[in-house]
Structure formats: C-alpha cells, structure tokens
Coordinates of C-alpha atoms in Angstrom, one line a residue:
M163 CA 0.5 -33.6 -8.8
E164 CA 0.0 -29.9 -10.0
T165 CA 0.1 -27.1 -7.6
A166 CA -1.5 -23.8 -7.7
A167 CA -0.7 -20.4 -5.4
L168 CA -3.2 -18.9 -3.1
Y169 CA -2.6 -16.4 -0.4
A170 CA -4.0 -16.9 3.3
Y171 CA -3.8 -15.1 6.5
Q172 CA -4.0 -16.4 9.7
I173 CA -7.6 -15.8 11.2
S174 CA -6.5 -15.9 15.2
P175 CA -3.0 -15.5 15.2
P176 CA -0.6 -17.2 16.2
N177 CA -2.9 -20.3 15.0
D178 CA -1.2 -21.4 11.5
Q179 CA -4.3 -24.0 11.5
L180 CA -6.9 -21.5 11.3
L181 CA -6.2 -19.6 7.8
Y182 CA -8.4 -17.9 5.5
F183 CA -7.9 -17.8 1.6
A184 CA -7.8 -15.8 -1.2
E185 CA -6.4 -16.1 -4.3
T186 CA -4.5 -13.0 -4.8
L187 CA -2.3 -11.1 -2.3
E188 CA -4.0 -8.1 -2.6
E189 CA -8.1 -9.7 -1.8
C190 CA -5.7 -11.6 1.0
Q191 CA -5.0 -7.8 2.2
T192 CA -8.3 -6.6 2.0
A193 CA -9.8 -9.6 3.8
A194 CA -7.2 -9.7 6.6
L195 CA -7.9 -5.9 7.1
E196 CA -11.7 -6.4 7.3
E197 CA -10.8 -9.0 9.9
R198 CA -9.0 -6.5 11.9
R199 CA -11.0 -3.8 11.4
E200 CA -13.9 -6.3 13.1
L201 CA -11.8 -7.4 16.2
K202 CA -11.0 -3.7 16.8
E203 CA -14.3 -3.0 16.9
G204 CA -15.6 -5.5 18.7
D205 CA -12.7 -5.1 21.6
P206 CA -11.0 -1.4 20.8
D207 CA -9.1 -1.8 23.9
D208 CA -7.3 -5.3 23.3
E209 CA -4.0 -5.3 21.7
H210 CA -4.0 -7.8 19.0
E211 CA -1.2 -10.0 17.5
A212 CA 0.1 -9.4 13.6
M213 CA -1.7 -11.3 11.3
A214 CA 0.4 -13.3 9.2
I215 CA -0.1 -13.5 5.4
Y216 CA 1.6 -16.6 3.7
R217 CA 1.8 -17.3 -0.1
C218 CA 0.7 -21.2 -0.4
L219 CA 1.4 -23.8 -2.7
V220 CA -1.5 -26.1 -2.7
R221 CA -2.3 -29.1 -4.5
M222 CA -5.9 -30.9 -5.0
P223 CA -6.0 -34.2 -2.6
D224 CA -6.0 -37.6 -4.4
Q225 CA -9.1 -39.7 -3.4
Q226 CA -7.3 -41.5 -0.6
T227 CA -5.8 -38.1 1.0
L228 CA -9.2 -36.8 0.9
I229 CA -11.1 -39.6 2.6
R230 CA -8.4 -39.1 5.4
I231 CA -9.5 -35.4 5.4
L232 CA -13.2 -36.5 5.5
N233 CA -12.0 -38.8 8.7
E234 CA -10.1 -36.2 10.4
E235 CA -7.2 -38.2 10.3
I236 CA -5.4 -35.0 8.6
S237 CA -6.2 -31.3 8.3
P238 CA -7.1 -30.1 5.1
I239 CA -4.0 -27.5 5.6
E240 CA -1.8 -30.1 6.7
A241 CA -3.1 -32.4 3.3
C242 CA -3.3 -29.4 0.7
V243 CA -0.3 -26.8 1.3
V244 CA 2.6 -28.2 0.0
E245 CA 5.0 -24.7 0.9
R246 CA 4.0 -21.9 2.9
K247 CA 6.1 -18.6 2.9
L248 CA 5.5 -15.8 5.2
V249 CA 5.1 -12.5 2.7
A250 CA 3.3 -9.9 5.2
L251 CA 2.1 -9.2 8.4
V252 CA -1.2 -7.0 9.3
T253 CA -0.2 -4.7 12.0
E254 CA -1.2 -1.3 13.7
Q255 CA 1.4 1.5 13.9
I256 CA 1.1 4.0 16.0
K257 CA 1.9 7.7 14.6
A258 CA 2.0 11.2 16.2
P259 CA -0.1 13.7 14.5
E260 CA 0.3 17.6 14.6
A261 CA -1.6 18.3 17.4
G262 CA 0.7 16.0 19.8
S263 CA -1.7 13.6 21.0
F264 CA -1.6 10.3 20.0
E265 CA -3.6 8.3 17.9
R266 CA -4.2 5.0 15.9
S267 CA -3.7 4.8 12.2
S268 CA -5.2 2.3 10.0
P269 CA -3.9 -1.2 10.0
I270 CA -0.5 -1.4 7.8
I271 CA 1.4 -4.0 6.4
S272 CA 4.7 -3.5 8.2
S273 CA 7.9 -4.7 6.5
A274 CA 10.0 -4.0 9.5
A275 CA 7.9 -6.6 11.4
L276 CA 8.0 -9.0 8.7
Q277 CA 11.7 -9.0 8.6
H278 CA 11.8 -9.7 12.5
S279 CA 9.2 -12.5 11.8
T280 CA 11.0 -13.8 9.3
A281 CA 14.0 -13.8 11.3
V282 CA 12.4 -15.3 14.2
R283 CA 11.3 -18.1 11.6
Q284 CA 14.1 -19.0 10.2
L285 CA 15.6 -19.6 13.4
V286 CA 12.8 -21.6 14.4
D287 CA 13.1 -23.7 11.3
R288 CA 16.9 -24.2 11.9
V289 CA 16.1 -25.5 15.3
L290 CA 13.4 -27.8 14.2
V291 CA 16.1 -29.2 11.5
L292 CA 18.1 -29.9 14.5
V293 CA 15.7 -31.6 16.7
D294 CA 14.9 -33.5 14.0
D295 CA 18.3 -34.8 13.3
M296 CA 18.7 -35.3 17.2
K297 CA 15.6 -37.6 16.8
S298 CA 16.9 -39.8 14.1
F299 CA 20.4 -40.1 16.0
L300 CA 18.7 -41.0 18.7
R301 CA 16.0 -43.6 17.0
D302 CA 19.2 -45.0 15.3
L303 CA 21.4 -45.3 18.7
G304 CA 18.2 -47.0 19.9
Q305 CA 18.2 -49.7 17.3
Q306 CA 21.5 -50.5 17.7
G307 CA 20.6 -51.3 21.0
V308 CA 22.2 -48.5 22.6
L309 CA 20.3 -47.0 26.0
F310 CA 21.0 -43.6 27.3
F311 CA 19.2 -41.4 29.3
L312 CA 18.7 -37.8 29.5
P313 CA 19.0 -35.6 33.0
L314 CA 16.0 -34.8 34.5
N315 CA 16.8 -31.1 34.2
L316 CA 16.6 -31.6 30.6
S317 CA 13.5 -33.2 30.1
P318 CA 11.0 -30.6 29.7
A319 CA 12.7 -28.9 26.8
F320 CA 12.0 -31.9 25.0
G321 CA 8.4 -32.4 25.9

C-alpha cells in the first residue's frame, strides 16, 4: 500500500496516542506552539512537558482494518501509522535579559532536548527488542515443555 508523510505532535505529553496531524513540519510546529501557548494561558504556573513532533509515514486502511478501527479493536494511529520518527521537541527556554531578572522566552524547538530524547528513545527501543527476544525465548522453552520460575523480586520488572 502507498504511504504518505505527515507530521504530528503530542497534544498531551507524554501520551503518544493523542496526536494532532498536519501536512508539513511548519504547520505542525505552528499548531504545537499555539497549543502550548493556550496551555500556558490556562495555567501559567504549571511546568508542561516537552511536546514531541514526529514525522509519520501513514497508509490508508483497507476495508478490514477500517472495520477494526470502527469497532474500536485497534486505534487509528496503530492501524495507519507505519513508521514514526521523532524530529523535534517543543519546549520553553529560560534566558537572562540585561536587567538581571529571569523571564521566559517564547516556546522553541530545542535541538539539545531532541538529542537527549532521541538517545533515550533509542535506548528504550533496544530494551524493547531485548524484551521481545526474551519473550520469544521463554515461549520457545515453554513449547518444548521446559518449566521455569522467576524469582519473586524480579517479577514486578516484568509486569
């Protein structure tokens, strides 16, 4: 199936299931900055998490997938987003003006925060691959009739 590139930002960070989509990165950044501005107006004292902006490859769902979406068996994002890559974070930067008092600048896209977030996401992706490999290994052992038990102090980590 043919895919198209769209951009999406997290409406409510860190929730990746509630996204706002736009055709271009610029439109997405503008919408994210406006959303952030509205959040700050509503609660100026609250510290808001960085809003991730993703470049998403999406595909139109086939009829069976559309039925699963309408029956709420799968989310539209799970069904349509084929690939997602973090491209920016919308944050706020604190800077010192000449007067010596601190003031908040307007929200910006922080490349330093993006690099940190990208490294963290890469690490999480590696861990998830290892967990999937471990699950497959344990499933294979179970199919071979091998019984195993995890120590009680490790069980919460696998929950």
